[in-house]
mmCIF file of N, CA, C and O in Angstrom:
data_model
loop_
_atom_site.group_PDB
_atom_site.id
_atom_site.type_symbol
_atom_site.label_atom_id
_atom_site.label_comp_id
_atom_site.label_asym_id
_atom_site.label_seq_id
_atom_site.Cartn_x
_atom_site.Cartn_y
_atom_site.Cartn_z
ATOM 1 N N UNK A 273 0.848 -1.184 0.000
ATOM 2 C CA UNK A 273 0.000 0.000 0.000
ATOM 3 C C UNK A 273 0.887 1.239 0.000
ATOM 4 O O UNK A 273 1.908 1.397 0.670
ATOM 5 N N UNK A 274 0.297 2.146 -0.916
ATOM 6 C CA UNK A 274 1.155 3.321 -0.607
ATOM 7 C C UNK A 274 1.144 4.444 0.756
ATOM 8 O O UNK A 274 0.063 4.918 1.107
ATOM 9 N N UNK A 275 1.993 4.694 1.238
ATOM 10 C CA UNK A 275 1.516 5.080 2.650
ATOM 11 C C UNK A 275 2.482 6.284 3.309
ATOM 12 O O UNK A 275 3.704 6.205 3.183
ATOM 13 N N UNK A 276 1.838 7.436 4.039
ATOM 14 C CA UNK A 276 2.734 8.098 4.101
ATOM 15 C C UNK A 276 2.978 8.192 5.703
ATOM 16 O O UNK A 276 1.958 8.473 6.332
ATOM 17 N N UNK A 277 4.269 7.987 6.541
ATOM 18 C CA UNK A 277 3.915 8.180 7.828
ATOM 19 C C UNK A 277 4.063 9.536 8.334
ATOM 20 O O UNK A 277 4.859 10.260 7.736
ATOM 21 N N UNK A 278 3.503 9.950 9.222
ATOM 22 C CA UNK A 278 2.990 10.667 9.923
ATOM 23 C C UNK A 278 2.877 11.081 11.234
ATOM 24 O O UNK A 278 2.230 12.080 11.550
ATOM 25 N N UNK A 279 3.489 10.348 12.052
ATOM 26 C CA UNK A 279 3.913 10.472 13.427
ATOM 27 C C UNK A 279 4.810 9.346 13.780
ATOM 28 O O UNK A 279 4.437 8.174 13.821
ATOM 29 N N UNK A 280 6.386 9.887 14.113
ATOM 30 C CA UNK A 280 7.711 8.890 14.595
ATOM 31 C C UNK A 280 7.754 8.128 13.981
ATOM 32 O O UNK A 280 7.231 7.702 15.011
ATOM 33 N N UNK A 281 7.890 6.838 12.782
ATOM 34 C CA UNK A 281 8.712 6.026 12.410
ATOM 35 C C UNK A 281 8.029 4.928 12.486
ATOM 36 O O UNK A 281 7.600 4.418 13.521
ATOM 37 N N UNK A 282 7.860 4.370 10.940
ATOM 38 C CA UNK A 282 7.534 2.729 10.595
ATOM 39 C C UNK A 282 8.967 1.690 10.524
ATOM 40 O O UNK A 282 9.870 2.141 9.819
ATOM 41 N N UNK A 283 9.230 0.335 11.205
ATOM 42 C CA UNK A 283 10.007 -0.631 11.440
ATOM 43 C C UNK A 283 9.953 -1.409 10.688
ATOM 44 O O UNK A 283 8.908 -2.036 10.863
ATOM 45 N N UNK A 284 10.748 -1.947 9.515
ATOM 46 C CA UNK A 284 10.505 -3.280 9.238
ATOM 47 C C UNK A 284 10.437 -4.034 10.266
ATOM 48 O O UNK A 284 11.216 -3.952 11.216
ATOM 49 N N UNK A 285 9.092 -5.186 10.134
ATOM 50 C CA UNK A 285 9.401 -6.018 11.172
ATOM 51 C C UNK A 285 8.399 -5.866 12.444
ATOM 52 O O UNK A 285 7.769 -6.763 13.004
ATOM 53 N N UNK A 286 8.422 -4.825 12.667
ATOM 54 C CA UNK A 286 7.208 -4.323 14.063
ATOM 55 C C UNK A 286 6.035 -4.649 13.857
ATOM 56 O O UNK A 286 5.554 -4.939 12.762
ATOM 57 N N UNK A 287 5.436 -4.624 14.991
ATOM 58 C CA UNK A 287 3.771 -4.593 15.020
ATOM 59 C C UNK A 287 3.358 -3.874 14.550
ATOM 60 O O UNK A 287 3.856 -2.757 14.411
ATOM 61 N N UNK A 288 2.182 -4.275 14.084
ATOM 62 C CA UNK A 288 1.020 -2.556 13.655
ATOM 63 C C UNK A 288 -0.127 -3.540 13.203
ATOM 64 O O UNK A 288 -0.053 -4.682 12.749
ATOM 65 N N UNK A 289 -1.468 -2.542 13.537
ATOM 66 C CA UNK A 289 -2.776 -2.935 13.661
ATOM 67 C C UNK A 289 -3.228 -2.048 12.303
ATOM 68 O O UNK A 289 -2.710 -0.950 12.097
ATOM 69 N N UNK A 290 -4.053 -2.511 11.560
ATOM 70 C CA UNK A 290 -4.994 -1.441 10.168
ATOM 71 C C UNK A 290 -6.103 -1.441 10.763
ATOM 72 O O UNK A 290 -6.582 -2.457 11.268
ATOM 73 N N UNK A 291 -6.812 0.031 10.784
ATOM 74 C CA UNK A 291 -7.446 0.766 11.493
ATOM 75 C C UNK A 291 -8.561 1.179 10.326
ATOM 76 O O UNK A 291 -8.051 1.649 9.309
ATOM 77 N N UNK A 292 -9.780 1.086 10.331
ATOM 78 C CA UNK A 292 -10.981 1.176 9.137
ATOM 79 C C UNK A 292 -12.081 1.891 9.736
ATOM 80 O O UNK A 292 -13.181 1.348 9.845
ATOM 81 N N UNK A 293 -11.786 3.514 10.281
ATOM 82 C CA UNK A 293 -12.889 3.956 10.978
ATOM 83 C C UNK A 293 -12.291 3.746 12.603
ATOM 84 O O UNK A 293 -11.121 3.807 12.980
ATOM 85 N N UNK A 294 -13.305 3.526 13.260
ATOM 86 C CA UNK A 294 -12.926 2.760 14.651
ATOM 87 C C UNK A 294 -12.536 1.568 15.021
ATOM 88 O O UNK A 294 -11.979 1.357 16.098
ATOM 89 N N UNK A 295 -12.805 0.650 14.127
ATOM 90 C CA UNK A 295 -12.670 -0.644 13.528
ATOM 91 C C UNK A 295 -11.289 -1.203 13.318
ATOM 92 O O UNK A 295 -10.518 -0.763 12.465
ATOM 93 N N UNK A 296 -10.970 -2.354 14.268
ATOM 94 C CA UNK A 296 -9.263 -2.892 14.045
ATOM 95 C C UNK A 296 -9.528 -4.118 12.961
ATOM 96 O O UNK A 296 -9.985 -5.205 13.316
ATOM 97 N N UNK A 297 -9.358 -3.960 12.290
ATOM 98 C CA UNK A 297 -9.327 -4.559 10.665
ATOM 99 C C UNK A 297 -8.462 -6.321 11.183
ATOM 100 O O UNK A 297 -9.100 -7.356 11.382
ATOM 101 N N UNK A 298 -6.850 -6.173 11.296
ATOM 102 C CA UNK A 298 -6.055 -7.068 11.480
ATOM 103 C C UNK A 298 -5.195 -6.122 12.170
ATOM 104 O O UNK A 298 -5.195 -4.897 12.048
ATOM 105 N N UNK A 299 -4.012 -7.292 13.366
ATOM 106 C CA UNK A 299 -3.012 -7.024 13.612
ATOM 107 C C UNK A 299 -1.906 -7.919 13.043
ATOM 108 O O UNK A 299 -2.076 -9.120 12.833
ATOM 109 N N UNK A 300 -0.928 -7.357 12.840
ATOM 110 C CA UNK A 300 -0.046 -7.706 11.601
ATOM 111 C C UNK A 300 1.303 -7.877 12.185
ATOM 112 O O UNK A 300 1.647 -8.057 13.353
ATOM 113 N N UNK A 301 2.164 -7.754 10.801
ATOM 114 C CA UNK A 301 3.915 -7.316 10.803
ATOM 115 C C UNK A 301 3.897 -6.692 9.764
ATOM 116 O O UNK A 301 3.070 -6.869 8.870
ATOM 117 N N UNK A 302 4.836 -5.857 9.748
ATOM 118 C CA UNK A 302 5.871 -5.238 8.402
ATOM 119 C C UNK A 302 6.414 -6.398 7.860
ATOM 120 O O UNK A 302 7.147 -7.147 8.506
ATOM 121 N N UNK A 303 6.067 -6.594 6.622
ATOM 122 C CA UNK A 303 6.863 -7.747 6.269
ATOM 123 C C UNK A 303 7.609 -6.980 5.110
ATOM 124 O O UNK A 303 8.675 -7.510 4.797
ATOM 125 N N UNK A 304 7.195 -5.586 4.249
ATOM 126 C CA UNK A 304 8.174 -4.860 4.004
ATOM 127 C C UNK A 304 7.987 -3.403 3.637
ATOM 128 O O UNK A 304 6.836 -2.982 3.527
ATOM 129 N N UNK A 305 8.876 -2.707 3.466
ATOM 130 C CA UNK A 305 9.112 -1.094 3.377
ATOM 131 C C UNK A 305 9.759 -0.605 1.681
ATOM 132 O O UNK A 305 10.712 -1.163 1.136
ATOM 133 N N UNK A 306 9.255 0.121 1.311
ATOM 134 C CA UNK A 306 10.059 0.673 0.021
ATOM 135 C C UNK A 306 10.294 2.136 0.111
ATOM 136 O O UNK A 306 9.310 2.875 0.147
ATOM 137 N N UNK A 307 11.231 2.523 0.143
ATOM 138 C CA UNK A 307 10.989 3.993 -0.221
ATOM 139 C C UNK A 307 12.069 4.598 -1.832
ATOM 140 O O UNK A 307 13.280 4.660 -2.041
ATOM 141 N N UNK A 308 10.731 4.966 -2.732
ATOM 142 C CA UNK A 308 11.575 5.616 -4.135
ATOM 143 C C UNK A 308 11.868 3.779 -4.743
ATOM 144 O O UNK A 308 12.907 3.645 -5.389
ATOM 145 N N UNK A 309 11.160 2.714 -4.576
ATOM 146 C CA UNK A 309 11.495 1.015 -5.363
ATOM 147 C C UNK A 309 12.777 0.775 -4.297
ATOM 148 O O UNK A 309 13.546 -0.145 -4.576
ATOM 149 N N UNK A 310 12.908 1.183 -3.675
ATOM 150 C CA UNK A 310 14.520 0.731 -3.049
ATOM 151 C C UNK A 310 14.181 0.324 -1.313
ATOM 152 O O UNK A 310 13.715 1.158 -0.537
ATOM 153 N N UNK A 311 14.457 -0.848 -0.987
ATOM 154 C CA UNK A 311 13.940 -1.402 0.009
ATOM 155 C C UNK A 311 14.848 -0.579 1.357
ATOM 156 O O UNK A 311 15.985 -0.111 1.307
ATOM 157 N N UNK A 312 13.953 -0.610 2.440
ATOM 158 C CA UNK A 312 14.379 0.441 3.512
ATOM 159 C C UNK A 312 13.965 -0.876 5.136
ATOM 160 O O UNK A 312 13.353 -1.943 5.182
ATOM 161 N N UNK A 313 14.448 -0.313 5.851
ATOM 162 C CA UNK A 313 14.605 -1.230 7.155
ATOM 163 C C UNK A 313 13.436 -0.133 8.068
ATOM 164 O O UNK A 313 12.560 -0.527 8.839
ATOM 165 N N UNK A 314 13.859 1.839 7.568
ATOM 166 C CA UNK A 314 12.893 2.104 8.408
ATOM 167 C C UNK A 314 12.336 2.867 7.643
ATOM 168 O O UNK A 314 12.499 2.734 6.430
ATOM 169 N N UNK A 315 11.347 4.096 8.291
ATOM 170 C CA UNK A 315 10.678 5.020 7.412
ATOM 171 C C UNK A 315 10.472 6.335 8.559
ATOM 172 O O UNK A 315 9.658 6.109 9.454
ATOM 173 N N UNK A 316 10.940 7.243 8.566
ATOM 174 C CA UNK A 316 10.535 8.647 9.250
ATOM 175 C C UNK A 316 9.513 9.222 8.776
ATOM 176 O O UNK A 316 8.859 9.019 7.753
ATOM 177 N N UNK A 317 9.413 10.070 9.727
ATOM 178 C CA UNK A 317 7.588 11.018 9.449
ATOM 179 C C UNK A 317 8.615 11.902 8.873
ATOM 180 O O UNK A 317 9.792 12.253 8.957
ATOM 181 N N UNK A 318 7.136 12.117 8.028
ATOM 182 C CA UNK A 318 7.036 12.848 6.573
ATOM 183 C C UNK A 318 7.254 12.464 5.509
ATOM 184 O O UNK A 318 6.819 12.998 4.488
ATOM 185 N N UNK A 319 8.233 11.096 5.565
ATOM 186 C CA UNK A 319 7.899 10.111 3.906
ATOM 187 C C UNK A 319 6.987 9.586 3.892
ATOM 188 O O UNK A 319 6.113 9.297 4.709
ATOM 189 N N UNK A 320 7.314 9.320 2.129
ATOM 190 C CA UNK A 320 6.097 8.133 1.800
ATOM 191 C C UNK A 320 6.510 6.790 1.807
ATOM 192 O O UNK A 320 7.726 6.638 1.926
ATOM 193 N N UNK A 321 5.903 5.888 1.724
ATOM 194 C CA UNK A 321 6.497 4.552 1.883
ATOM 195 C C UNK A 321 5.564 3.476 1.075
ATOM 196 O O UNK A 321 4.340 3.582 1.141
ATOM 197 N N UNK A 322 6.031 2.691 0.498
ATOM 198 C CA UNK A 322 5.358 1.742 0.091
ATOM 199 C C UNK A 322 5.586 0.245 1.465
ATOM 200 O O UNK A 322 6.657 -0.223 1.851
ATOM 201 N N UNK A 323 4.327 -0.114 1.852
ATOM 202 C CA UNK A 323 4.433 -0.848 2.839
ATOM 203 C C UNK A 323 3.337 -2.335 2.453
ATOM 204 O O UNK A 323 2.269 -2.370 1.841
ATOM 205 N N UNK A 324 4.075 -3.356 3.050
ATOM 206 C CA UNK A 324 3.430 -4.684 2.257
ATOM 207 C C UNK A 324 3.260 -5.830 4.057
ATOM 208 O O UNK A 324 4.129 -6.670 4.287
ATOM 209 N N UNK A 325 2.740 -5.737 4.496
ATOM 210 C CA UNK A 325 2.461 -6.676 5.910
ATOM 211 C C UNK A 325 1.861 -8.016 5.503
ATOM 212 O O UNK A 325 1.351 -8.218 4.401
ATOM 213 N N UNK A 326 1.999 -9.237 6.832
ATOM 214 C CA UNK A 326 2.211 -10.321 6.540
ATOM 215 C C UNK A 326 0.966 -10.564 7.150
ATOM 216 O O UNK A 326 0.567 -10.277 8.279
ATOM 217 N N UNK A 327 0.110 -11.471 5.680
ATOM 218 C CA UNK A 327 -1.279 -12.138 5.668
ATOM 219 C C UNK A 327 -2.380 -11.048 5.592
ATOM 220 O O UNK A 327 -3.548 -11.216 5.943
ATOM 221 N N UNK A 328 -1.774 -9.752 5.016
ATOM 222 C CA UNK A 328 -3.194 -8.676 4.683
ATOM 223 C C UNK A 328 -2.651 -8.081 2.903
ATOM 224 O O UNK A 328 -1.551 -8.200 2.362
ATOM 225 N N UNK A 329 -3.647 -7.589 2.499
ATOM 226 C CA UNK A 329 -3.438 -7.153 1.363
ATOM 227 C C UNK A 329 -4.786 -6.054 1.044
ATOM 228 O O UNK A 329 -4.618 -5.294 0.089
ATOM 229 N N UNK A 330 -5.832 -5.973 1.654
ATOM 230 C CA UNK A 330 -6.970 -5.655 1.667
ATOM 231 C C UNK A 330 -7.280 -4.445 1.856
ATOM 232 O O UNK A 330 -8.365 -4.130 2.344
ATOM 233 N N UNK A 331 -6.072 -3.296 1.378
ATOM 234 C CA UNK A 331 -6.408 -2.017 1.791
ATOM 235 C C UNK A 331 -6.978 -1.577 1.390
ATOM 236 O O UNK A 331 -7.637 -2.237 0.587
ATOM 237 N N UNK A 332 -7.316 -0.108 1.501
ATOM 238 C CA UNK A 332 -8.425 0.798 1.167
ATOM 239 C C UNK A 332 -8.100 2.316 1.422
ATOM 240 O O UNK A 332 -7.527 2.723 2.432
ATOM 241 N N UNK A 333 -8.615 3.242 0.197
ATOM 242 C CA UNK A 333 -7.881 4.579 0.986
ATOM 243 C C UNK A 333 -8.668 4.978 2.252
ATOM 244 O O UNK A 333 -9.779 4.603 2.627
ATOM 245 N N UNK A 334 -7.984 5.651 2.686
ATOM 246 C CA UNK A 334 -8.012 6.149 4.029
ATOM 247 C C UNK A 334 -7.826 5.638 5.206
ATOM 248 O O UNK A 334 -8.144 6.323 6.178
ATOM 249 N N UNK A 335 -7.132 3.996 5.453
ATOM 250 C CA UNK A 335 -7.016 3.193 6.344
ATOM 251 C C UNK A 335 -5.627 3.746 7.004
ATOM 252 O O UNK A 335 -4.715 4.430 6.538
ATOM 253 N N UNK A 336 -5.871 3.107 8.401
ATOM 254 C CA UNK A 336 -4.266 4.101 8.788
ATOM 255 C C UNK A 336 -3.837 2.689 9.635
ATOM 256 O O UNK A 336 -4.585 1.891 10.198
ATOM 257 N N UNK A 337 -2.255 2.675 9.508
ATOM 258 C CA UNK A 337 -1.429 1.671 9.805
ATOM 259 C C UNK A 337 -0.659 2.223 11.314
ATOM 260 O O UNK A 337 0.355 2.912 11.426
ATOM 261 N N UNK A 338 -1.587 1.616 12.445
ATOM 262 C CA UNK A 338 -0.210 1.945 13.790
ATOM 263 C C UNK A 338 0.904 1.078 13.626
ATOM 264 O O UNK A 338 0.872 -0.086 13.227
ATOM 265 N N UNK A 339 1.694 1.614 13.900
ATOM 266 C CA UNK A 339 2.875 0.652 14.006
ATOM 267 C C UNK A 339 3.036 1.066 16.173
ATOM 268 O O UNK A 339 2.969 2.105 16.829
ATOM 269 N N UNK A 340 3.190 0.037 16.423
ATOM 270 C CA UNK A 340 3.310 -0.044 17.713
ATOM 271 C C UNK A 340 4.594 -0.705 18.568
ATOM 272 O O UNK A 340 5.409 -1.355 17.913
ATOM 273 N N UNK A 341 4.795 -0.559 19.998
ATOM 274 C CA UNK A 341 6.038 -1.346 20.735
ATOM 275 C C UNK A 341 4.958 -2.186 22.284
ATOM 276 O O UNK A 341 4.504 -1.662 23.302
ATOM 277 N N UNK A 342 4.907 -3.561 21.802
ATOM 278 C CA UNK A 342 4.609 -4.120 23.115
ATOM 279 C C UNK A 342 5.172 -3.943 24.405
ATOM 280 O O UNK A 342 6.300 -4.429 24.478
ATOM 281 N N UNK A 343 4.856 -3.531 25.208
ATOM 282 C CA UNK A 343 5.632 -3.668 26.642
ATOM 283 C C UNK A 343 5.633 -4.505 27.470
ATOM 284 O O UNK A 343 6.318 -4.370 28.483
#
């Protein structure tokens, strides 16, 4: 999905939940990151990113991707 982040930093690899309204869609992984076709480990706010997570494909515009840290 094409995706732009927007607050602190997407992980390859991390958690993150897709968000549809109020609605938690799936919780996931980064399974990967592109930025410009060229594969990236992270992503800072204010790029765009092409982002691909493991066992979803089902996006939609306006869905928003947390990326999160379990404690």
């Amino acid at each position: 999905a094409g995706s732009r982040c927007t607050d602190g930093y997407l992980r390859k690899g991390a958690n993150v939940r897709v968000m549809r309204g109020d609605k938690i869609l799936i919780e996931s992984k980064v399974k990967t990151l592109r930025n410009f076709k060229s594969e990236a480990d992270r992503i800072e706010e204010g790029n765009e990113c092409g982002i691909g997570l493991v066992d979803f494909e089902d996006f939609e515009p306006d869905d928003v991707v947390e990326c999160y840290v379990e404690m």
